[in-house]
CSV table of C-alpha atoms and ligand atoms in Angstrom, one decimal:
chain,number,residue,atom,x,y,z
A,568,MET,CA,0.6,-0.4,-0.4
A,569,ALA,CA,1.5,3.1,-0.5
A,570,ASP,CA,1.2,6.7,1.6
A,571,ILE,CA,-2.1,8.8,-0.2
A,572,PHE,CA,0.6,11.6,-0.6
A,573,GLU,CA,3.5,9.8,-2.1
A,574,LYS,CA,2.5,11.2,-5.4
A,575,LEU,CA,1.6,14.3,-4.6
A,576,VAL,CA,5.6,15.1,-3.9
A,577,LYS,CA,6.8,13.4,-6.8
A,578,ASN,CA,4.2,15.9,-9.1
A,579,TYR,CA,3.3,19.4,-8.2
A,580,GLY,CA,1.2,19.6,-12.1
A,581,PRO,CA,2.4,21.4,-14.9
A,582,LEU,CA,1.9,24.6,-12.9
A,583,GLY,CA,3.4,23.7,-9.4
A,584,GLN,CA,6.4,22.6,-10.7
A,585,HIS,CA,8.3,25.2,-11.8
A,586,ARG,CA,7.0,27.1,-8.4
A,587,GLU,CA,10.6,26.5,-6.5
A,588,ARG,CA,11.7,29.0,-9.5
A,589,ALA,CA,8.1,30.8,-9.9
A,590,HIS,CA,6.9,31.0,-7.1
A,591,GLY,CA,5.8,35.8,-6.3
A,592,TYR,CA,7.1,35.7,-9.2
A,593,PHE,CA,5.3,34.0,-12.5
A,594,ALA,CA,2.7,31.9,-10.1
A,595,PHE,CA,1.1,33.0,-7.1
A,596,PRO,CA,3.5,37.4,-7.5
A,597,LYS,CA,2.0,40.6,-4.1
A,598,LEU,CA,0.7,43.3,-6.0
A,599,GLU,CA,0.6,46.0,-3.9
A,600,GLY,CA,-1.1,49.5,-3.7
A,601,ALA,CA,-4.4,50.7,-4.3
A,602,ILE,CA,-6.2,49.0,-6.8
A,603,GLY,CA,-5.5,50.7,-9.7
A,604,SER,CA,-3.8,50.7,-12.7
A,605,ARG,CA,-0.8,51.9,-11.5
A,606,MET,CA,0.4,49.2,-8.3
A,607,LYS,CA,3.9,47.7,-6.5
A,608,PHE,CA,5.8,44.5,-7.6
A,609,ARG,CA,8.3,43.6,-6.4
A,610,GLY,CA,9.3,47.6,-4.4
A,611,LYS,CA,9.2,48.9,-8.5
A,612,GLU,CA,5.2,50.2,-10.5
A,613,MET,CA,4.4,48.7,-12.9
A,614,ILE,CA,1.3,49.3,-15.1
A,615,VAL,CA,-1.2,46.6,-14.4
A,616,TRP,CA,-2.8,44.7,-17.2
A,617,SER,CA,-4.4,41.4,-15.1
A,618,LEU,CA,-7.6,43.0,-13.2
A,619,ASN,CA,-11.0,42.5,-13.8
A,620,ASN,CA,-11.7,45.9,-12.2
A,621,TYR,CA,-13.7,46.5,-15.1
A,622,LEU,CA,-15.6,49.9,-13.8
A,623,GLY,CA,-12.8,50.9,-11.8
A,624,LEU,CA,-15.0,50.6,-9.4
A,625,ALA,CA,-12.7,49.0,-6.8
A,626,ASN,CA,-11.2,52.0,-5.4
A,627,HIS,CA,-14.0,54.1,-6.3
A,628,PRO,CA,-14.6,57.4,-3.1
A,629,GLU,CA,-18.0,55.4,-2.9
A,630,VAL,CA,-17.4,52.4,-2.7
A,631,ARG,CA,-14.6,52.7,-0.4
A,632,ALA,CA,-16.2,54.4,2.1
A,633,THR,CA,-19.3,52.3,1.5
A,634,ASP,CA,-16.5,48.5,2.6
A,635,ALA,CA,-15.3,50.8,5.4
A,636,ALA,CA,-18.9,52.3,6.7
A,637,ALA,CA,-20.6,48.6,6.4
A,638,SER,CA,-17.7,46.7,7.9
A,639,ALA,CA,-17.3,49.1,10.8
A,640,GLU,CA,-21.4,48.6,11.4
A,641,PHE,CA,-21.6,45.0,10.8
A,642,GLY,CA,-18.3,43.2,11.6
A,643,LEU,CA,-17.4,40.9,9.0
A,644,ALA,CA,-19.7,38.0,10.8
A,645,MET,CA,-23.3,39.3,10.6
A,646,PRO,CA,-24.5,37.5,10.2
A,647,MET,CA,-23.6,34.6,11.6
A,648,GLY,CA,-25.1,31.1,9.9
A,649,ALA,CA,-26.2,30.1,6.0
A,650,ARG,CA,-29.4,32.3,5.4
A,651,MET,CA,-32.2,29.2,5.7
A,652,MET,CA,-30.6,28.7,9.5
A,653,SER,CA,-30.5,32.0,10.8
A,654,GLY,CA,-27.6,34.2,8.2
A,655,ASN,CA,-30.9,35.6,6.1
A,656,SER,CA,-31.2,39.4,6.3
A,657,ASN,CA,-33.6,42.8,4.5
A,658,HIS,CA,-30.6,43.0,2.6
A,659,HIS,CA,-29.7,39.8,1.3
A,660,GLU,CA,-33.0,40.2,-0.3
A,661,GLN,CA,-32.7,43.8,-1.5
A,662,LEU,CA,-29.8,42.8,-3.0
A,663,GLU,CA,-31.7,40.2,-4.4
A,664,SER,CA,-34.0,42.0,-6.0
A,665,GLU,CA,-32.7,44.5,-7.5
A,666,LEU,CA,-30.2,42.0,-10.0
A,667,ALA,CA,-33.4,40.8,-10.7
A,668,ALA,CA,-35.2,43.1,-11.7
A,669,PHE,CA,-32.0,44.0,-12.6
A,670,GLU,CA,-31.6,41.5,-15.7
A,671,HIS,CA,-35.0,41.5,-15.9
A,672,LYS,CA,-35.9,38.7,-14.2
A,673,GLU,CA,-38.0,37.5,-11.5
A,674,ASP,CA,-35.9,36.6,-8.6
A,675,ALA,CA,-32.5,35.9,-7.8
A,676,ILE,CA,-29.9,33.9,-5.6
A,677,LEU,CA,-27.2,35.5,-3.9
A,678,MET,CA,-24.2,32.7,-3.8
A,679,ASN,CA,-21.0,33.4,-1.5
A,680,PHE,CA,-18.4,32.2,-4.2
A,681,GLY,CA,-19.1,32.0,-7.9
A,682,TYR,CA,-17.1,29.2,-8.7
A,683,GLN,CA,-19.0,27.2,-6.3
A,684,GLY,CA,-21.9,28.2,-6.4
A,685,ILE,CA,-23.0,27.5,-10.0
A,686,MET,CA,-21.2,24.3,-9.8
A,687,SER,CA,-23.9,23.3,-7.0
A,688,ALA,CA,-26.0,24.7,-9.5
A,689,ILE,CA,-26.2,22.3,-12.0
A,690,ASP,CA,-25.6,19.7,-9.9
A,691,ALA,CA,-30.0,21.4,-7.9
A,692,ILE,CA,-30.9,21.2,-11.2
A,693,CYS,CA,-30.1,18.5,-13.3
A,694,GLY,CA,-30.7,14.6,-12.1
A,695,ARG,CA,-30.0,11.6,-13.5
A,696,HIS,CA,-32.4,11.6,-16.2
A,697,ASP,CA,-30.6,14.7,-17.2
A,698,ILE,CA,-28.7,15.2,-20.1
A,699,ILE,CA,-25.9,18.8,-20.3
A,700,VAL,CA,-25.0,20.0,-23.6
A,701,TYR,CA,-22.1,23.0,-23.0
A,702,ASP,CA,-19.6,25.6,-24.6
A,703,ALA,CA,-16.0,22.8,-25.3
A,704,GLU,CA,-14.4,25.9,-23.9
A,705,ALA,CA,-16.6,27.1,-20.7
A,706,HIS,CA,-15.5,27.7,-18.1
A,707,ALA,CA,-13.5,25.2,-14.9
A,708,CYS,CA,-16.3,25.8,-12.4
A,709,ILE,CA,-19.2,24.9,-15.5
A,710,LEU,CA,-16.5,21.5,-15.8
A,711,ASP,CA,-16.9,20.8,-12.5
A,712,GLY,CA,-20.3,21.2,-11.7
A,713,MET,CA,-20.5,18.9,-15.0
A,714,ARG,CA,-18.6,16.6,-12.9
A,715,LEU,CA,-21.4,17.0,-9.8
A,716,HIS,CA,-24.1,15.1,-13.0
A,717,THR,CA,-24.6,12.0,-13.3
A,718,GLY,CA,-26.2,12.0,-16.3
A,719,HIS,CA,-25.1,12.1,-20.2
A,720,ARG,CA,-23.5,15.2,-21.2
A,721,TYR,CA,-22.7,16.7,-25.3
A,722,VAL,CA,-20.7,19.0,-25.2
A,723,PHE,CA,-20.6,21.0,-28.9
A,724,LYS,CA,-17.2,23.0,-30.2
A,725,HIS,CA,-16.7,26.3,-29.0
A,726,ASN,CA,-19.6,28.6,-30.4
A,727,ASP,CA,-20.4,25.9,-33.7
A,728,ILE,CA,-23.4,26.6,-34.2
A,729,GLU,CA,-23.2,23.4,-36.7
A,730,ASP,CA,-21.9,21.2,-34.4
A,731,PHE,CA,-24.3,22.4,-31.3
A,732,GLU,CA,-27.1,21.6,-33.4
A,733,LYS,CA,-25.2,17.9,-33.5
A,734,GLN,CA,-25.2,17.1,-30.1
A,735,MET,CA,-28.9,19.1,-29.9
A,736,VAL,CA,-29.5,16.3,-32.0
A,737,ARG,CA,-27.4,13.3,-30.3
A,738,ALA,CA,-29.2,14.6,-27.0
A,739,THR,CA,-32.5,15.0,-28.0
A,740,VAL,CA,-32.4,11.3,-29.8
A,741,LEU,CA,-31.9,9.9,-26.1
A,742,LEU,CA,-34.3,11.8,-24.6
A,743,GLN,CA,-36.7,10.1,-26.6
A,744,LYS,CA,-35.2,6.9,-25.7
A,745,GLN,CA,-35.1,7.2,-22.2
A,746,GLN,CA,-38.4,8.2,-22.2
A,747,ALA,CA,-37.6,11.2,-18.7
A,748,GLY,CA,-35.3,14.2,-17.9
A,749,GLY,CA,-34.6,16.9,-19.8
A,750,ILE,CA,-31.9,19.3,-22.0
A,751,LEU,CA,-29.6,22.2,-20.5
A,752,VAL,CA,-27.2,24.0,-22.2
A,753,ILE,CA,-25.3,25.9,-20.9
A,754,SER,CA,-22.3,28.8,-22.7
A,755,GLU,CA,-21.1,32.1,-21.3
A,756,GLY,CA,-21.4,34.9,-21.7
A,757,VAL,CA,-17.8,36.3,-22.9
A,758,PHE,CA,-15.2,33.2,-22.5
A,759,GLY,CA,-12.9,35.1,-19.9
A,760,MET,CA,-9.1,33.9,-22.2
A,761,ALA,CA,-10.2,34.6,-25.8
A,762,GLY,CA,-12.6,37.8,-25.0
A,763,ASP,CA,-15.2,36.0,-27.7
A,764,GLN,CA,-19.1,36.4,-26.8
A,765,GLY,CA,-20.1,33.1,-27.0
A,766,LYS,CA,-23.7,32.6,-29.8
A,767,LEU,CA,-26.2,33.9,-27.0
A,768,LYS,CA,-28.7,34.9,-29.9
A,769,GLU,CA,-27.9,31.2,-31.9
A,770,ILE,CA,-28.4,29.3,-29.5
A,771,ALA,CA,-31.4,30.7,-27.9
A,772,ALA,CA,-34.2,31.1,-31.9
A,773,LEU,CA,-32.9,27.5,-32.0
A,774,LYS,CA,-35.0,26.9,-28.9
A,775,SER,CA,-38.4,27.2,-31.2
A,776,LYS,CA,-36.3,23.4,-33.1
A,777,TYR,CA,-35.2,22.6,-30.0
A,778,GLU,CA,-36.4,21.7,-25.9
A,779,PHE,CA,-33.8,22.7,-23.3
A,780,ARG,CA,-33.2,25.6,-20.8
A,781,LEU,CA,-30.6,28.4,-21.7
A,782,LEU,CA,-28.4,28.3,-18.5
A,783,VAL,CA,-25.8,31.3,-19.4
A,784,ASP,CA,-22.0,32.2,-17.1
A,785,ASP,CA,-21.6,35.7,-17.6
A,786,ALA,CA,-19.3,37.0,-15.6
A,787,HIS,CA,-16.7,39.0,-18.0
A,788,GLY,CA,-20.5,40.6,-19.4
A,789,PHE,CA,-22.2,41.3,-16.5
A,790,GLY,CA,-21.1,45.6,-16.8
A,791,THR,CA,-19.5,45.9,-19.4
A,792,LEU,CA,-22.1,44.9,-21.2
A,793,GLY,CA,-25.1,45.8,-22.8
A,794,GLN,CA,-26.6,49.5,-23.1
A,795,THR,CA,-27.0,49.2,-19.2
A,796,GLY,CA,-24.7,47.2,-18.9
A,797,ALA,CA,-27.4,43.6,-18.2
A,798,GLY,CA,-24.9,41.7,-19.5
A,799,ALA,CA,-24.4,39.9,-23.2
A,800,GLY,CA,-28.0,39.0,-23.3
A,801,GLU,CA,-29.2,42.3,-23.5
A,802,ALA,CA,-26.3,43.4,-26.0
A,803,GLN,CA,-27.6,40.7,-28.0
A,804,GLY,CA,-31.5,41.9,-27.6
A,805,CYS,CA,-31.6,37.5,-26.4
A,806,GLN,CA,-31.8,38.6,-22.6
A,807,ASP,CA,-35.6,36.2,-22.0
A,808,ALA,CA,-33.9,33.7,-23.2
A,809,ILE,CA,-31.3,32.9,-20.6
A,810,ASP,CA,-33.8,31.5,-18.8
A,811,LEU,CA,-31.1,31.3,-16.3
A,812,TYR,CA,-29.0,33.9,-16.2
A,813,PHE,CA,-25.1,33.7,-13.5
A,814,SER,CA,-22.6,36.3,-12.4
A,815,THR,CA,-20.2,36.5,-9.9
A,816,PHE,CA,-19.2,39.8,-8.0
A,817,ALA,CA,-15.4,39.1,-8.5
A,818,LYS,CA,-14.9,41.2,-11.7
A,819,SER,CA,-17.3,44.5,-13.1
A,820,MET,CA,-18.3,44.1,-9.3
A,821,ALA,CA,-14.8,44.0,-8.0
A,822,SER,CA,-15.9,42.0,-5.4
A,823,ILE,CA,-16.6,38.6,-3.2
A,824,GLY,CA,-20.8,36.7,-4.6
A,825,ALA,CA,-22.2,35.8,-7.1
A,826,PHE,CA,-25.9,35.9,-8.2
A,827,MET,CA,-28.9,33.8,-10.5
A,828,ALA,CA,-31.7,35.6,-11.7
A,829,GLY,CA,-34.3,33.7,-13.1
A,830,ASP,CA,-38.1,32.3,-12.9
A,831,LYS,CA,-39.2,33.4,-9.7
A,832,ALA,CA,-40.4,29.3,-8.8
A,833,ILE,CA,-36.6,28.0,-10.4
A,834,ILE,CA,-35.2,30.7,-8.2
A,835,ASP,CA,-36.7,29.3,-5.4
A,836,PHE,CA,-36.4,25.3,-6.4
A,837,ILE,CA,-32.5,26.5,-6.8
A,838,ARG,CA,-32.8,28.4,-3.1
A,839,TYR,CA,-34.3,25.5,-1.1
A,840,ASN,CA,-31.4,23.1,-3.3
A,841,ILE,CA,-28.7,24.5,-3.8
A,842,ARG,CA,-26.4,22.5,-1.8
A,843,SER,CA,-23.0,24.8,-1.6
A,844,GLN,CA,-25.4,28.1,-0.2
A,845,ILE,CA,-27.5,26.1,2.6
A,846,PHE,CA,-24.9,23.7,4.5
A,847,ALA,CA,-22.3,27.1,4.2
A,848,LYS,CA,-22.2,30.5,5.6
A,849,SER,CA,-24.3,33.8,4.4
A,850,LEU,CA,-22.5,36.4,3.1
A,851,PRO,CA,-21.6,39.2,5.0
A,852,MET,CA,-23.3,42.2,5.4
A,853,SER,CA,-20.4,44.5,5.3
A,854,ILE,CA,-19.9,42.9,1.0
A,855,VAL,CA,-23.4,42.9,0.6
A,856,LEU,CA,-23.7,45.8,1.5
A,857,GLY,CA,-20.8,47.2,-0.7
A,858,ASN,CA,-22.2,45.0,-3.1
A,859,LEU,CA,-25.7,47.4,-2.8
A,860,LYS,CA,-23.1,49.8,-3.1
A,861,ARG,CA,-22.3,48.9,-6.4
A,862,LEU,CA,-25.2,47.8,-8.1
A,863,GLU,CA,-25.9,51.4,-8.2
A,864,LEU,CA,-23.3,52.9,-9.5
A,865,LEU,CA,-22.9,50.4,-12.3
A,866,LYS,CA,-26.9,51.4,-12.6
A,867,THR,CA,-26.5,55.5,-12.6
A,868,GLN,CA,-23.0,56.4,-13.4
A,869,PRO,CA,-23.1,54.9,-17.7
A,870,ALA,CA,-19.5,57.0,-17.9
A,871,LEU,CA,-17.2,54.4,-16.1
A,872,LYS,CA,-18.2,51.5,-19.2
A,873,GLU,CA,-17.4,53.9,-21.3
A,874,ARG,CA,-14.6,54.9,-20.5
A,875,LEU,CA,-13.7,50.9,-20.0
A,876,TRP,CA,-14.8,51.0,-24.2
A,877,TYR,CA,-13.3,54.2,-25.0
A,878,ASN,CA,-9.6,52.5,-23.7
A,879,ALA,CA,-10.3,48.7,-24.4
A,880,LYS,CA,-11.1,49.8,-28.5
A,881,LYS,CA,-7.4,52.8,-27.4
A,882,LEU,CA,-5.0,49.9,-27.0
A,883,GLN,CA,-7.2,46.9,-29.1
A,884,THR,CA,-7.1,49.1,-32.1
A,885,GLY,CA,-3.2,50.7,-31.4
A,886,LEU,CA,-2.4,47.0,-30.9
A,887,LYS,CA,-3.8,45.6,-34.4
A,888,GLU,CA,-2.2,47.9,-35.9
A,889,ARG,CA,0.6,47.5,-34.6
A,890,GLY,CA,0.5,44.2,-36.2
A,891,PHE,CA,-0.4,41.6,-33.0
A,892,ASP,CA,-2.9,38.6,-34.3
A,893,ILE,CA,-6.2,39.5,-30.3
A,894,GLY,CA,-8.1,37.8,-31.8
A,895,ASN,CA,-11.8,37.4,-32.1
A,896,THR,CA,-12.9,39.8,-29.0
A,897,ASP,CA,-15.3,41.2,-28.7
A,898,THR,CA,-15.4,43.0,-25.8
A,899,PRO,CA,-13.0,44.2,-23.9
A,900,VAL,CA,-10.7,41.3,-23.0
A,901,THR,CA,-7.7,41.5,-25.1
A,902,PRO,CA,-5.9,38.1,-25.7
A,903,VAL,CA,-2.0,38.8,-27.6
A,904,TYR,CA,-0.9,35.5,-29.6
A,905,MET,CA,2.3,35.1,-29.6
A,906,LYS,CA,4.5,32.4,-30.9
A,907,GLY,CA,6.6,31.6,-28.7
A,908,GLY,CA,7.2,28.4,-25.9
A,909,VAL,CA,7.7,28.5,-22.3
A,910,GLU,CA,11.3,29.6,-21.8
A,911,GLU,CA,10.6,32.5,-24.3
A,912,ALA,CA,7.4,33.5,-22.6
A,913,THR,CA,8.7,34.3,-19.0
A,914,ALA,CA,12.5,35.7,-20.5
A,915,MET,CA,9.9,38.3,-22.2
A,916,VAL,CA,7.4,38.6,-19.6
A,917,MET,CA,10.8,39.5,-17.1
A,918,ASP,CA,11.7,42.4,-19.6
A,919,LEU,CA,8.3,43.6,-19.6
A,920,ARG,CA,8.1,43.4,-16.1
A,921,GLU,CA,11.6,44.2,-15.3
A,922,ASN,CA,12.4,46.9,-18.2
A,923,TYR,CA,9.4,47.9,-19.2
A,924,ARG,CA,7.5,48.3,-16.2
A,925,ILE,CA,4.0,46.3,-17.6
A,926,PHE,CA,2.7,43.8,-15.5
A,927,CYS,CA,-0.5,41.6,-17.2
A,928,SER,CA,-1.1,38.2,-17.7
A,929,ILE,CA,0.4,35.3,-19.8
A,930,VAL,CA,-1.1,32.1,-20.9
A,931,VAL,CA,1.4,28.9,-22.6
A,932,TYR,CA,1.7,24.8,-22.6
A,933,PRO,CA,0.3,23.2,-21.3
A,934,VAL,CA,-3.4,25.5,-20.5
A,935,ILE,CA,-2.8,25.9,-24.8
A,936,PRO,CA,-0.9,23.9,-27.0
A,937,LYS,CA,3.0,24.4,-27.2
A,938,GLY,CA,4.7,27.0,-28.8
A,939,HIS,CA,1.8,29.0,-28.8
A,940,ILE,CA,1.6,32.0,-25.5
A,941,ILE,CA,-1.2,34.5,-25.0
A,942,TYR,CA,-0.7,37.7,-23.5
A,943,ARG,CA,-4.5,38.4,-21.7
A,944,LEU,CA,-5.3,42.4,-21.1
A,945,ILE,CA,-7.9,43.0,-19.3
A,946,PRO,CA,-9.1,47.5,-19.8
A,947,THR,CA,-10.4,49.0,-16.8
A,948,ALA,CA,-11.9,52.5,-17.0
A,949,ASP,CA,-9.0,53.1,-14.1
A,950,HIS,CA,-7.1,53.0,-17.6
A,951,THR,CA,-5.3,56.7,-18.6
A,952,ASP,CA,-4.3,56.8,-22.2
A,953,ILE,CA,-0.7,57.3,-21.2
A,954,ASP,CA,-1.0,53.6,-20.0
A,955,ILE,CA,-2.2,52.8,-23.2
A,956,GLU,CA,0.1,54.4,-25.2
A,957,GLU,CA,3.7,53.5,-23.1
A,958,THR,CA,1.5,50.0,-22.5
A,959,LEU,CA,1.4,49.8,-27.2
A,960,VAL,CA,5.4,51.3,-26.6
A,961,ALA,CA,6.8,48.3,-24.9
A,962,PHE,CA,4.5,45.2,-27.0
A,963,THR,CA,6.0,46.8,-29.9
A,964,GLU,CA,9.6,46.7,-28.4
A,965,THR,CA,9.2,43.5,-27.2
A,966,LYS,CA,7.6,42.0,-30.2
A,967,ALA,CA,10.7,42.1,-31.8
A,968,LYS,CA,13.2,40.7,-30.3
A,969,LEU,CA,10.6,37.8,-29.9
A,970,ASP,CA,11.0,37.8,-33.5
A,971,ALA,CA,14.5,37.9,-33.0
A,972,GLY,CA,15.5,34.9,-31.6
A,973,ALA,CA,16.6,37.3,-28.2
A,974,TYR,CA,14.0,35.7,-25.7
A,975,LYS,CA,15.5,32.1,-26.1
A,976,VAL,CA,16.8,31.2,-23.8
A,977,GLU,CA,17.1,27.5,-22.3
A,978,PHE,CA,15.9,27.8,-18.9
A,979,ILE,CA,13.4,29.9,-16.8
A,980,PRO,CA,15.7,31.7,-14.9
A,981,ASP,CA,14.8,31.6,-10.6
A,982,MET,CA,12.6,34.7,-9.4
A,983,ALA,CA,11.4,33.0,-6.9
A,984,GLY,CA,10.9,35.2,-3.2
B,1440,PLP,C1,-16.4,32.4,-16.0
B,1440,PLP,C2,-16.4,32.0,-14.7
B,1440,PLP,N1,-16.7,31.8,-14.0
B,1440,PLP,C3,-17.4,32.1,-12.4
B,1440,PLP,C4,-16.3,32.3,-12.4
B,1440,PLP,C5,-15.8,32.7,-10.2
B,1440,PLP,O1,-15.9,33.0,-9.8
B,1440,PLP,P1,-15.3,33.4,-9.1
B,1440,PLP,O2,-14.5,34.2,-8.0
B,1440,PLP,O3,-17.4,34.3,-7.9
B,1440,PLP,O4,-15.2,31.4,-7.5
B,1440,PLP,C6,-15.4,32.5,-12.8
B,1440,PLP,C7,-13.6,33.6,-11.6
B,1440,PLP,O5,-13.8,34.3,-11.7
B,1440,PLP,C8,-15.3,32.9,-14.6
B,1440,PLP,O6,-14.3,33.7,-14.9
């Protein structure tokens, strides 16, 4: 018999294997100072492109004042217990009804975290005869929700409506055979890596052809898309066809928690059956009050979204004009696709940080195929014209070095600390 821990220390996994040289620099870096477009990393000021603080609410004076006052009044403990037992409050219910109204739904339920929330909602909704049809690039929390599902699932190629229909035919045939169960389709408002919107309108249009319910994870669309900021459904004119609308507060709301909105009867079912909420302490009051303030600003200060889009367009146009490949993004998420190995990507990131003072996230193998690098930039309402101009210069110069082979190094240097 082996010690169950033995295998863990033999193989730390694809990213963990680099931890001794990478920890604190490439992984688990510590950004310090007030959240904004410029923060400190290892004592140096950087232009930061890796925070999903889309609307710049994290450090908005009204948000900071509300967070402070709510924490002073209620601390972090209130209310104690799970919502169902002893952890409910008028403020929790107010936030739910305001979110529901904003999303043009009858009701909404708060969740402590988006990740657990959507996983557990999928678990609550789907029984063993039900079938889930989902996009191949769905976020890990959706995939983990599926791991709790004991019935069948079919995956369709990312945003490929022809393949979606193929999977819907397979699912429908199986349902007819089973004589039981229904279909839940899951997609995203915005795919957070590539920045392309889910084809919600096209999927919604197929409701007349196939029988299914649609759940959309709009983590990156909430607050950033649509005329009022209600998200990808509003932007694509198909909000009514989304049966369950989900978003986290971790991005444009610059907070923590999440919600799901839909018909009252269905949200009530979820409320009474979602294990991640029933068996977990309620969101602290200070977070709920902070979220109410953020939602108020998101609804009443359209200038924040306008500034976000101004910055997103300026950054994306600037990159395209300089010959960069930014793929199919139609949202603020800005991926920059380049070719190179993990070692080259690492050397380029170091050059960007150490010599150009640009801090952005990179995605390399094994998350994406070998030989490819994605630099992922998240513009926010906080960024300035100067931030963008300096970043464009840095990318142009470092890309030239990458193409000239200047970053060809054998090993990832030891940057742990
Ligand atoms: C698409 C998507 N869904 C869900 C989540 C999880 O949300 P949370 O951070 O609230 O757990 C994230 C990341 O935050 C996300 O990007």
